[in-house]
Tab-separated table of C-alpha atoms and ligand atoms in Angstrom:
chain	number	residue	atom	x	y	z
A	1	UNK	CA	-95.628	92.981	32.756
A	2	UNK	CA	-97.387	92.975	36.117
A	3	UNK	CA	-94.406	92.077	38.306
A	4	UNK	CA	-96.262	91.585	41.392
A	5	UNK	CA	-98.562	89.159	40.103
A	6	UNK	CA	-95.598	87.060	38.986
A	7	UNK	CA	-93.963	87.122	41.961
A	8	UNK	CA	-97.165	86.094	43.969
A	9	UNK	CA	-97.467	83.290	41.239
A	10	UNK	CA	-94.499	82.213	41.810
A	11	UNK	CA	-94.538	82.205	45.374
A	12	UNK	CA	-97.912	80.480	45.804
A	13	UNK	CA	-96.836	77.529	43.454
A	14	UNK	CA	-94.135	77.063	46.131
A	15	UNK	CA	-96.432	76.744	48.713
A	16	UNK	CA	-98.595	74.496	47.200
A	17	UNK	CA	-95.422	72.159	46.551
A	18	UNK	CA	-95.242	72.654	50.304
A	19	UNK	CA	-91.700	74.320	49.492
A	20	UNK	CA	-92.240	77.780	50.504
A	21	UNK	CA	-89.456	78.852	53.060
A	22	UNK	CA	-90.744	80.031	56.094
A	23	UNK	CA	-87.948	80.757	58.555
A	24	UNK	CA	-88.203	80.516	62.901
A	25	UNK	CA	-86.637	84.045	64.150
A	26	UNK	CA	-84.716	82.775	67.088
A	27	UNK	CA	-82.980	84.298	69.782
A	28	UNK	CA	-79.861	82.674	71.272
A	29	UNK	CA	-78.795	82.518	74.664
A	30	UNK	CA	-75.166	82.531	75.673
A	31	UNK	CA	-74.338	79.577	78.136
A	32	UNK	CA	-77.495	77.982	77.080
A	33	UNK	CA	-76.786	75.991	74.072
A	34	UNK	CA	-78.683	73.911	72.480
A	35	UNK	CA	-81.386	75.925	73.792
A	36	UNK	CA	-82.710	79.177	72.140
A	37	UNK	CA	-85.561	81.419	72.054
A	38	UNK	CA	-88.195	81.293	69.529
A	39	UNK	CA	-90.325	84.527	68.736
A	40	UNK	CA	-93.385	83.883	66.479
A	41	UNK	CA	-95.941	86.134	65.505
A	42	UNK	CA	-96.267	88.597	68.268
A	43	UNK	CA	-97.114	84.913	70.134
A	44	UNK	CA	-94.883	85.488	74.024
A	45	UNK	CA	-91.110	83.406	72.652
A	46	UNK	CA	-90.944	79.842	73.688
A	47	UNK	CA	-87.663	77.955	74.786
A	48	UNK	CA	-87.029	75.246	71.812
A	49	UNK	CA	-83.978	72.704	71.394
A	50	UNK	CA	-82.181	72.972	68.082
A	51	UNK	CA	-81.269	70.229	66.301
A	52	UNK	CA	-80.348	71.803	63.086
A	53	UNK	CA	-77.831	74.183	63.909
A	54	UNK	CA	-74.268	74.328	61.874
A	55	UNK	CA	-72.858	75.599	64.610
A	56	UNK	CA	-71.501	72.326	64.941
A	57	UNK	CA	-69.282	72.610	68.191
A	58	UNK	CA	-71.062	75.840	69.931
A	59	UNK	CA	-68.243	77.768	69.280
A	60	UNK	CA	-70.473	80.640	68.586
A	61	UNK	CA	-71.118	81.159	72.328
A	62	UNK	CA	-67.972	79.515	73.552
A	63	UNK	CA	-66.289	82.253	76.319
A	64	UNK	CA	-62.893	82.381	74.227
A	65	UNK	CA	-64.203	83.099	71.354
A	66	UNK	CA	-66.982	85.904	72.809
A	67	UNK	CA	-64.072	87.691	75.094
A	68	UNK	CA	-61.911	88.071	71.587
A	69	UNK	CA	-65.159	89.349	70.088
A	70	UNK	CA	-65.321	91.769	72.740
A	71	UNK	CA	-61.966	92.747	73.209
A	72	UNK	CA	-61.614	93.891	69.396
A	73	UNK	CA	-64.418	95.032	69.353
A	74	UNK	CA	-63.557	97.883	72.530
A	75	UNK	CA	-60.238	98.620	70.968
A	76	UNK	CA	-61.064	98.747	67.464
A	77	UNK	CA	-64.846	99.595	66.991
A	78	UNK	CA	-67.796	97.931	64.550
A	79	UNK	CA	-66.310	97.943	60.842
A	80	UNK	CA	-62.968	97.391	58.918
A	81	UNK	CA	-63.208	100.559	57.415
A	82	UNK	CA	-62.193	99.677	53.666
A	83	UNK	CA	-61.967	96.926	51.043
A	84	UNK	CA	-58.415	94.875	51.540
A	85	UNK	CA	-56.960	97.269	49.087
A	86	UNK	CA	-58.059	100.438	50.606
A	87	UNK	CA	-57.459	101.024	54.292
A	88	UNK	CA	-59.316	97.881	55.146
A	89	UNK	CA	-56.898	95.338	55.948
A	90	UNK	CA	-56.182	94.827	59.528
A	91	UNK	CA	-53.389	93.322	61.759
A	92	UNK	CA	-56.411	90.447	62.825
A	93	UNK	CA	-56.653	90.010	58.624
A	94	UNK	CA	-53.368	89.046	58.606
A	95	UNK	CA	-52.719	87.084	61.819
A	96	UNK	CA	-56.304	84.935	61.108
A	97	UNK	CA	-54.533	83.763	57.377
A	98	UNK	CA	-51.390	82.806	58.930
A	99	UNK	CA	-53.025	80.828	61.145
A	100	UNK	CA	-55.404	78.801	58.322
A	101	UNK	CA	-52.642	78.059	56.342
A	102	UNK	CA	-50.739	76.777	59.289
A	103	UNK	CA	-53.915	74.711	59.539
A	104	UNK	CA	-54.153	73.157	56.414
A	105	UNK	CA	-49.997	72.735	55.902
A	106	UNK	CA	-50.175	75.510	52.902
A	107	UNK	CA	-47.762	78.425	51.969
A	108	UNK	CA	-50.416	81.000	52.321
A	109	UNK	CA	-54.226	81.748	52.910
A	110	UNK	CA	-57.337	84.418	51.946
A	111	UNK	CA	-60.212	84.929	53.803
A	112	UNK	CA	-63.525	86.034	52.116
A	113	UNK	CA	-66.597	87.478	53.594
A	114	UNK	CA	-68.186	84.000	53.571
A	115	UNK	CA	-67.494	80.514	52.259
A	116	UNK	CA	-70.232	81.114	50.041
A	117	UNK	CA	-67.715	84.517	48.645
A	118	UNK	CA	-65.040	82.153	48.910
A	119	UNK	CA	-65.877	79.145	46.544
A	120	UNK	CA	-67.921	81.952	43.693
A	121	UNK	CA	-64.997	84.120	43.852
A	122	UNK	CA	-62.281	81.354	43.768
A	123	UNK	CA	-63.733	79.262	40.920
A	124	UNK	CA	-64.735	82.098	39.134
A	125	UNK	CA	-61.379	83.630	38.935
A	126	UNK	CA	-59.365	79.770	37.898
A	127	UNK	CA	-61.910	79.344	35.310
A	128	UNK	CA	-62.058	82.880	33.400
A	129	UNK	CA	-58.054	83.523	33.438
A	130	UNK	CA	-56.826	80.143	32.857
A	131	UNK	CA	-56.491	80.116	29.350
A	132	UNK	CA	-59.365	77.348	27.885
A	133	UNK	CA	-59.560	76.277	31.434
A	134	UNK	CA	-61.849	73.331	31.785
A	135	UNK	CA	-64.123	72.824	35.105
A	136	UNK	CA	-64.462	69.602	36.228
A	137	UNK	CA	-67.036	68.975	39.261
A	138	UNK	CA	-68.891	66.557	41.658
A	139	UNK	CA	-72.532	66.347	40.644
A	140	UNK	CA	-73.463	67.078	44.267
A	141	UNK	CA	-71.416	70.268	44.825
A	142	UNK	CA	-72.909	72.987	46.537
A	143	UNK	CA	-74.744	76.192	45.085
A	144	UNK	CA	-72.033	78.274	45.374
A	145	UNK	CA	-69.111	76.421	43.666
A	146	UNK	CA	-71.566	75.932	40.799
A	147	UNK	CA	-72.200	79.808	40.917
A	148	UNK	CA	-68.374	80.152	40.531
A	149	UNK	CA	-67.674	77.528	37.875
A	150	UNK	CA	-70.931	79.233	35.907
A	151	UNK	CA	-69.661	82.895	36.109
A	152	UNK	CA	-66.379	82.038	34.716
A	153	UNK	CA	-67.668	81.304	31.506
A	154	UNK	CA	-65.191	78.178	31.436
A	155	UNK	CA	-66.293	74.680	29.702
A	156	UNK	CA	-67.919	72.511	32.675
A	157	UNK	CA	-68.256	68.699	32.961
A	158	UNK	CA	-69.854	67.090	35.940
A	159	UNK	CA	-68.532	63.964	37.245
A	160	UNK	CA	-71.212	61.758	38.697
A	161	UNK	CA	-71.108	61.995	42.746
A	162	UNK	CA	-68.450	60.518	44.296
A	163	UNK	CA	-67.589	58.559	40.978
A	164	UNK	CA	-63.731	58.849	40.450
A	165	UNK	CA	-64.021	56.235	37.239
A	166	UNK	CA	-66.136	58.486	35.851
A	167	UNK	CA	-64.179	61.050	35.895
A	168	UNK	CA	-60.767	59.360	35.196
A	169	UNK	CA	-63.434	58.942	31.845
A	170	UNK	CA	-64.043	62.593	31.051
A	171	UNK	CA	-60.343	63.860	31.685
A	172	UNK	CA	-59.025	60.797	29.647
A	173	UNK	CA	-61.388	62.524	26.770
A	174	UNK	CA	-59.886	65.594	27.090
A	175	UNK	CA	-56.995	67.662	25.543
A	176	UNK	CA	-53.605	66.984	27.866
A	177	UNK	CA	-52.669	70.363	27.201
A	178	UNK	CA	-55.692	72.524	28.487
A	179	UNK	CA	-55.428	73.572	31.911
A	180	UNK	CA	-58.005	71.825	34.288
A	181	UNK	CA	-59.270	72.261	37.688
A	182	UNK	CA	-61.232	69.493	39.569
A	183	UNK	CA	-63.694	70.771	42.146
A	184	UNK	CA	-65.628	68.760	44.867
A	185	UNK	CA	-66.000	68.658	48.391
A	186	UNK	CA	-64.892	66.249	51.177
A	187	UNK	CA	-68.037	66.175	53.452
A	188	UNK	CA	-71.415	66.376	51.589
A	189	UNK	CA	-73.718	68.320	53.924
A	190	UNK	CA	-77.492	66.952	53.051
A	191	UNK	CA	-76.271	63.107	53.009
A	192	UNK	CA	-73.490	63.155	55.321
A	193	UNK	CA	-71.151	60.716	52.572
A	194	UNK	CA	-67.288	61.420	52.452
A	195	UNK	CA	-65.552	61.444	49.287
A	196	UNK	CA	-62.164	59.525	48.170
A	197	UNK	CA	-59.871	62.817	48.500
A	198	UNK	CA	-56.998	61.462	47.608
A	199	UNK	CA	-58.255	59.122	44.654
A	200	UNK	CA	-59.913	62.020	43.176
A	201	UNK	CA	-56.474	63.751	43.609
A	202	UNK	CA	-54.167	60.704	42.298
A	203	UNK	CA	-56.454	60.831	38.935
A	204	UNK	CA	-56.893	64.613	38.513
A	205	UNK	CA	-53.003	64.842	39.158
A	206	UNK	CA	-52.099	62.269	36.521
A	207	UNK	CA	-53.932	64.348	34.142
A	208	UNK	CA	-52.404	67.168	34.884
A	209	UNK	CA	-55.876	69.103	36.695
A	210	UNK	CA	-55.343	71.551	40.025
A	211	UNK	CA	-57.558	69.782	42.610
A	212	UNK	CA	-59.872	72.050	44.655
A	213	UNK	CA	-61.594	70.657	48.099
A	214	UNK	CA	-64.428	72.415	49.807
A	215	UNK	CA	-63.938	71.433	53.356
A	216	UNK	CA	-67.021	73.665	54.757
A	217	UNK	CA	-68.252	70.588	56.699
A	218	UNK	CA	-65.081	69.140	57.716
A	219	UNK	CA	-62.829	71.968	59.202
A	220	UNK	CA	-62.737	71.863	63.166
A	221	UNK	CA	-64.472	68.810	62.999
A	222	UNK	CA	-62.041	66.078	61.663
A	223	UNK	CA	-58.343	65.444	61.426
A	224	UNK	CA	-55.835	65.083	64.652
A	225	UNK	CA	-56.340	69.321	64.114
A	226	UNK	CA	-59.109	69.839	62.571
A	227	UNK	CA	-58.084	70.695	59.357
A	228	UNK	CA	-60.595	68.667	57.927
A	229	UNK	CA	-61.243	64.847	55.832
A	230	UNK	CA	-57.843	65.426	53.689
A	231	UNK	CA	-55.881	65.917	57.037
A	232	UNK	CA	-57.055	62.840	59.070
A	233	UNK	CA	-56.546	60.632	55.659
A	234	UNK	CA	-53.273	62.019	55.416
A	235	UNK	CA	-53.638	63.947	51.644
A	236	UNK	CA	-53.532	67.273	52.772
A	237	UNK	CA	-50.210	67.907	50.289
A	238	UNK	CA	-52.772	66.191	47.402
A	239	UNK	CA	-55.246	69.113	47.734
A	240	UNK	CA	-54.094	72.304	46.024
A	241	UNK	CA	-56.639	74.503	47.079
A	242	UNK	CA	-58.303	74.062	50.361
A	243	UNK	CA	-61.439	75.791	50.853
A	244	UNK	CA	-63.229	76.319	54.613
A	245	UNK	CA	-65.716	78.392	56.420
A	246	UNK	CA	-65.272	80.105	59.474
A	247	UNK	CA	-68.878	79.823	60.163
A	248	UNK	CA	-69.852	76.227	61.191
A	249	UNK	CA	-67.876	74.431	63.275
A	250	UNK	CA	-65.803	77.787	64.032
A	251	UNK	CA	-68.989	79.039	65.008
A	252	UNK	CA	-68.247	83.035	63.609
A	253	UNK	CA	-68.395	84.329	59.706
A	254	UNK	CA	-66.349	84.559	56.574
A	255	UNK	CA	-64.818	81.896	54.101
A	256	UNK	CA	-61.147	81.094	52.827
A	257	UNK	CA	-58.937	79.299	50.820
A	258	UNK	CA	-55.324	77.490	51.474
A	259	UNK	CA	-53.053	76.972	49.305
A	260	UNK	CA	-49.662	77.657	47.316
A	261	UNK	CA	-48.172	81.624	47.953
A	262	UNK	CA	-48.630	82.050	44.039
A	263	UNK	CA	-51.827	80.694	44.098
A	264	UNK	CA	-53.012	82.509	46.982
A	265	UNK	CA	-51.794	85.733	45.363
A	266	UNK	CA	-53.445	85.107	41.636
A	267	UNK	CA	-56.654	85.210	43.594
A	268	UNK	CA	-55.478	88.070	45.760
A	269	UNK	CA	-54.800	90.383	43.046
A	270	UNK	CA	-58.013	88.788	40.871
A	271	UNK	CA	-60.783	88.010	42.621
A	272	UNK	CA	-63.326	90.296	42.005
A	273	UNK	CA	-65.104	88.818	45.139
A	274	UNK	CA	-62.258	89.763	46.919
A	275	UNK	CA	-61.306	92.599	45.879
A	276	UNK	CA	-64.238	94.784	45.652
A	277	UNK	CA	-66.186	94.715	48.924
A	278	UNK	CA	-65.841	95.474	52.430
A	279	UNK	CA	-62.850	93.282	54.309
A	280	UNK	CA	-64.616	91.483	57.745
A	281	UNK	CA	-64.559	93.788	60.536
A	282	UNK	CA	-61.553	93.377	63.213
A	283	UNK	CA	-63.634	91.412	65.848
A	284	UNK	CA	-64.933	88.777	63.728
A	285	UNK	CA	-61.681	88.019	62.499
A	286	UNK	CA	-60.194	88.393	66.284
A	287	UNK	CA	-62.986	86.161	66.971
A	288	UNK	CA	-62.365	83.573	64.438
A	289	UNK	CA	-58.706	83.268	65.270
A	290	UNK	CA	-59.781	82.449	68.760
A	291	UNK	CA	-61.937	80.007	67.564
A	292	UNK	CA	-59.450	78.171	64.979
A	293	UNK	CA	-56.786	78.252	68.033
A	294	UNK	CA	-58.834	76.734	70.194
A	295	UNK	CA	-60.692	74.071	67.874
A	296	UNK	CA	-57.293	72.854	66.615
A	297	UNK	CA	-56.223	72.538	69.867
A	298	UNK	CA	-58.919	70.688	71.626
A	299	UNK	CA	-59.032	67.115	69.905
A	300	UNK	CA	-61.146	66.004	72.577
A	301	UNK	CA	-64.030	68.212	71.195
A	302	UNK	CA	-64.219	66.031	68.115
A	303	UNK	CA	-64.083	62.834	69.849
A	304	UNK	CA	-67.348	64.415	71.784
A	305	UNK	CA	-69.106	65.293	68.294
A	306	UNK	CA	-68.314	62.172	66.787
A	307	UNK	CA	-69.922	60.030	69.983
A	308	UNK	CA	-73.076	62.063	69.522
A	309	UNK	CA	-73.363	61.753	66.294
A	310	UNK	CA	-72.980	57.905	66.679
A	311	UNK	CA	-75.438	57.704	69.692
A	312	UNK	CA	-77.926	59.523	67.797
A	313	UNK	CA	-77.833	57.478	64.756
A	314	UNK	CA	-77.666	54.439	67.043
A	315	UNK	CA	-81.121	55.365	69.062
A	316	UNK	CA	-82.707	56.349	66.182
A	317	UNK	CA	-82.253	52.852	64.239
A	318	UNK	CA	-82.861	51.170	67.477
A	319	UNK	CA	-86.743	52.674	67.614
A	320	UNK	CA	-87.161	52.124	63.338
A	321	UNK	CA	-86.939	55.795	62.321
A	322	UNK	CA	-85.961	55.837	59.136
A	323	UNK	CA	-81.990	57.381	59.146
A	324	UNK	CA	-80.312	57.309	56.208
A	325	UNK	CA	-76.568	56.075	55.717
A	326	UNK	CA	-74.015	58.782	56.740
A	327	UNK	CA	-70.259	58.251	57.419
A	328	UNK	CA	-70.177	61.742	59.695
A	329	UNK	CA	-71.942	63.514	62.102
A	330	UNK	CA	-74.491	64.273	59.528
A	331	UNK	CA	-77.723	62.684	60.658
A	332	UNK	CA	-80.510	62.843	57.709
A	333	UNK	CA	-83.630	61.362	58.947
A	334	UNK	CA	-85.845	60.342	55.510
A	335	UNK	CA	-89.447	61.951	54.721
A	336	UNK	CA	-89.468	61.862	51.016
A	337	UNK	CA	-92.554	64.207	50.402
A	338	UNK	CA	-91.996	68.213	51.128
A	339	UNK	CA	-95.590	68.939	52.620
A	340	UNK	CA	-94.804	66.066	55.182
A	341	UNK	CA	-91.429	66.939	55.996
A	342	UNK	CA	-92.728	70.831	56.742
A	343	UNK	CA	-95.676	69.119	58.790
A	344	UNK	CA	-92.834	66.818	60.813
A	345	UNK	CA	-90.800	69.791	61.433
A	346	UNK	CA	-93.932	71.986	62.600
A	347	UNK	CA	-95.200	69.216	64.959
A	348	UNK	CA	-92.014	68.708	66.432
A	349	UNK	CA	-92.127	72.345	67.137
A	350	UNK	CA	-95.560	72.829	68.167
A	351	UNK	CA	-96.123	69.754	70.536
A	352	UNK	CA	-92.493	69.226	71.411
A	353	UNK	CA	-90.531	72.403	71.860
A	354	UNK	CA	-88.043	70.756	69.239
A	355	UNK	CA	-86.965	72.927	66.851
A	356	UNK	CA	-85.408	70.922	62.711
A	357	UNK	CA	-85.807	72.698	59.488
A	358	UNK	CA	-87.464	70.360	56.408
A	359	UNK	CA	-84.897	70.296	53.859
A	360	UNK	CA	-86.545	70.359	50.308
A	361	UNK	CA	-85.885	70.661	46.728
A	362	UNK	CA	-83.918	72.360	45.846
A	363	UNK	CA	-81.776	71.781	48.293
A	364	UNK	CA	-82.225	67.648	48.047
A	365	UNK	CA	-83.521	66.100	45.039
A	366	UNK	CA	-87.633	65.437	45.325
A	367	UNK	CA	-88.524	62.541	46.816
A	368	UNK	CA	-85.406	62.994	49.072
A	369	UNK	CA	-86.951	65.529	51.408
A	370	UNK	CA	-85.455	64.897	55.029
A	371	UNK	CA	-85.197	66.597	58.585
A	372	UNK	CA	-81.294	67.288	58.995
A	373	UNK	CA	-80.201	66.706	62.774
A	374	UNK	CA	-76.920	67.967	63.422
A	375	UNK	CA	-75.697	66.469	67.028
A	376	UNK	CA	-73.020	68.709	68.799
A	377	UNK	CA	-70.901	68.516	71.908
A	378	UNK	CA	-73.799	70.260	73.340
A	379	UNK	CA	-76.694	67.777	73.318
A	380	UNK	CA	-76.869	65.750	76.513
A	381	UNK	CA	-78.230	62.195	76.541
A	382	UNK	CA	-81.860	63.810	77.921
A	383	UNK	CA	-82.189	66.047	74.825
A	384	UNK	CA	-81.092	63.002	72.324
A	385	UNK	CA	-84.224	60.937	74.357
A	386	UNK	CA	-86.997	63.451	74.017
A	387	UNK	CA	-85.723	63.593	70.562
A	388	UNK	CA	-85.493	60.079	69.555
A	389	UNK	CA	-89.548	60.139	71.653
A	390	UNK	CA	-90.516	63.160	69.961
A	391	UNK	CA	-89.771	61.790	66.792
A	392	UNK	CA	-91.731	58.668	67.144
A	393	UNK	CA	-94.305	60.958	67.992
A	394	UNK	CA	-94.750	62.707	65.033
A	395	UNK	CA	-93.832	59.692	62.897
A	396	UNK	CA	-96.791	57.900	64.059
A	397	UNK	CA	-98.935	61.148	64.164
A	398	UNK	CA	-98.310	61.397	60.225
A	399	UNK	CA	-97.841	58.204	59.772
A	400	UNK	CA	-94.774	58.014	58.164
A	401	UNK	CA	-93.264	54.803	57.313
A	402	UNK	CA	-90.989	52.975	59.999
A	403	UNK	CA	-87.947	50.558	59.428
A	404	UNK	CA	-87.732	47.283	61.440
A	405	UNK	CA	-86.222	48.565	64.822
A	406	UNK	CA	-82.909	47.261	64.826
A	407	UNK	CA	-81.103	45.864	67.907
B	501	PLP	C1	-72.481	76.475	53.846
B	501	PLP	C2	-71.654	76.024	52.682
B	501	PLP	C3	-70.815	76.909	52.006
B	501	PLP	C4	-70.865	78.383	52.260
B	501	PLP	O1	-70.232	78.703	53.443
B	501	PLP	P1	-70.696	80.042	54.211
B	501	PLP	O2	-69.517	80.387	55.029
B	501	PLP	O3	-71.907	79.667	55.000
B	501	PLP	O4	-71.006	81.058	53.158
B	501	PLP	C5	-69.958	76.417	51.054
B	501	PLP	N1	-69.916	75.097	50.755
B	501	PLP	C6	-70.748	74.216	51.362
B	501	PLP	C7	-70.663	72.781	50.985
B	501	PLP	C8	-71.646	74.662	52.319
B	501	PLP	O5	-72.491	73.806	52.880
């Protein structure tokens, strides 16, 4: 076979789908968020304003959360120096998982190198040593819960999005006796819905299924703590396993999960995920404990987010730009072609010093391609207004369709 030809196939049918993924290499600037360097092409960097970022309450550049960095960093160097198992887990390790469980009202907690690491690894590990275990899951979940539910090798059934009849349906169908696990997520990242956490608990429970909750897009960001969607509707005992990144809204690295000591330990002592790679280095989890304590503690940052978020979406409508339905501070704006929504994104960049990523199949269905603005703390009234103009802008310039402006 002449590999390089298929690869080159491959990659120019992407582009001529106008899918190919071309990514801006930015620099960020401490104290200057939203704001960040872009370097293109040996061109001299240009100052852009992100609207994309999933650093959803700049925590990565908050001073707290840098000086904890920094500290472990001086008095315990780069790396962790081992897997969990082997020399590798460290006092932060340790302090960090108290502290998420604490969070989420659990027993006990694991972090993972990522929430990616977290949900594969997790799933994975249910599925394969639950004896006939059955995987139930949300036809929207994300990439990497579908990686885990795939790898276990356990029977899957996928319950239409957000469609708890449907699957009262397919665990009616099944065998009481097999052991189950229901996985879906409480904040869906591309359309910005919420799902019924504690119906989807109440049904799974009556047929006797664990319930698992990714809460990537949720933790820091909702509940009187931040502990997510199942904490501010009050079913944080429904979930059994709690999954979260410390990467968005805590603005650092790594994933977890939250749940019952014996639970927590199964997938301590069988996640392969877990178990066989490289534990986070001291600082990041110094960092991310800094970030948790202070998130949790500071209500008045989600208050903030969710006012942008409902100023943006308001402005938006107001001029006719086309933004689609979201419950959270999830603000998809529609395109519906890919080669468009690339062309948006680049014109907002080129003319406008405004910097959104087009989010294409795979990622959305086709036909459902969309610029994805995520409003933080950060973005002042000014920024939101050159947006909102900018947008217009390039709406016109492509001549994308426009909704009656609504007042
Ligand atoms: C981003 C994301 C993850 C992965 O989390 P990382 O910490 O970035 O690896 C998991 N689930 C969902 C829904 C996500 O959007």
């Amino acid at each position: 076979m002449d590999y390089e030809a298929f690869f080159s196939g491959h990659l120019d049918r992407l582009r001529a789908e106008g899918r190919y993924r071309t990514f801006a290499e930015l620099e960020r600037i401490v104290g200057a968020f939203p704001r960040a360097r872009l370097h293109r092409d040996g061109r001299p960097p240009r100052d852009v304003t992100v609207w994309c970022s999933n650093d959803y309450l700049a925590m990565g550049q908050h001073p707290a959360v840098v000086e904890a960095m920094r500290g472990a960093i001086e008095a315990q160097g780069s790396g962790a120096g081992g897997t969990r198992n082997i020399s590798g887990t460290n006092r932060l390790h340790a302090e960090l998982e108290r502290e998420l469980a604490a969070l989420h009202g659990k027993d006990a907690a694991l972090v993972f190198t990522s929430g990616y690491v977290a949900n594969e690894t997790t799933l994975q590990t249910l599925g394969a040593m639950l004896p006939g275990c059955e995987l139930y899951s949300d036809a929207s979940n994300h990439a990497s819960m579908i990686a885990g539910i795939r790898h276990s090798g356990a029977a899957r059934r996928i319950f239409r999005h957000n469609d708890v009849d449907h699957l009262e349906e397919l665990l009616a169908g099944a065998d009481p006796a097999t052991p189950k696990v229901v996985a879906f997520e409480s904040v869906y990242s591309m359309d910005g819905d919420v799902s019924p956490i504690g119906e989807i608990c109440d049904v799974a429970h009556r047929h006797g299924a664990l319930t698992y909750l990714d809460e990537v897009h949720a933790v820091g960001m909702y509940g009187r703590r931040g502990a997510g969607v199942a904490e501010r509707d009050g079913v944080l005992d429904k979930v059994d396993i709690v999954q979260g990144t410390l990467a968005k809204a805590f603005g650092v690295i790594g994933g977890y999960i939250a749940a019952s000591a014996a639970t927590v330990d199964f997938v301590r002592s069988c996640g392969a995920g877990f178990i066989f790679t490289t534990s986070l280095p001291p600082a990041i989890a110094a960092a991310a404990l800094a970030s948790v304590r202070h998130v949790s503690s500071h209500p008045e940052l989600r208050v903030r987010h969710q006012e942008r978020a409902l100023r943006l979406k308001r402005e938006l409508a107001r001029v006719g730009l086309p933004v689609m339905p979201s419950a959270t501070h999830i603000v998809p704006l529609f395109v519906g072609d890919a080669t468009l929504c690339k062309q948006a994104s680049d014109l907002l960049l080129d003319r406008h010093e405004i910097y959104v990523q087009p989010i294409n199949y795979p990622t959305v269905p086709r036909g459902s391609e969309r610029l994805r603005l995520t409003p933080t703390p950060e973005h002042g009234d000014r920024d939101m207004d050159r947006l909102v103009a900018a947008l217009q802008d390039v709406w016109q310039t492509l001549g994308l369709g426009l909704r009656q402006a609504a007042e």
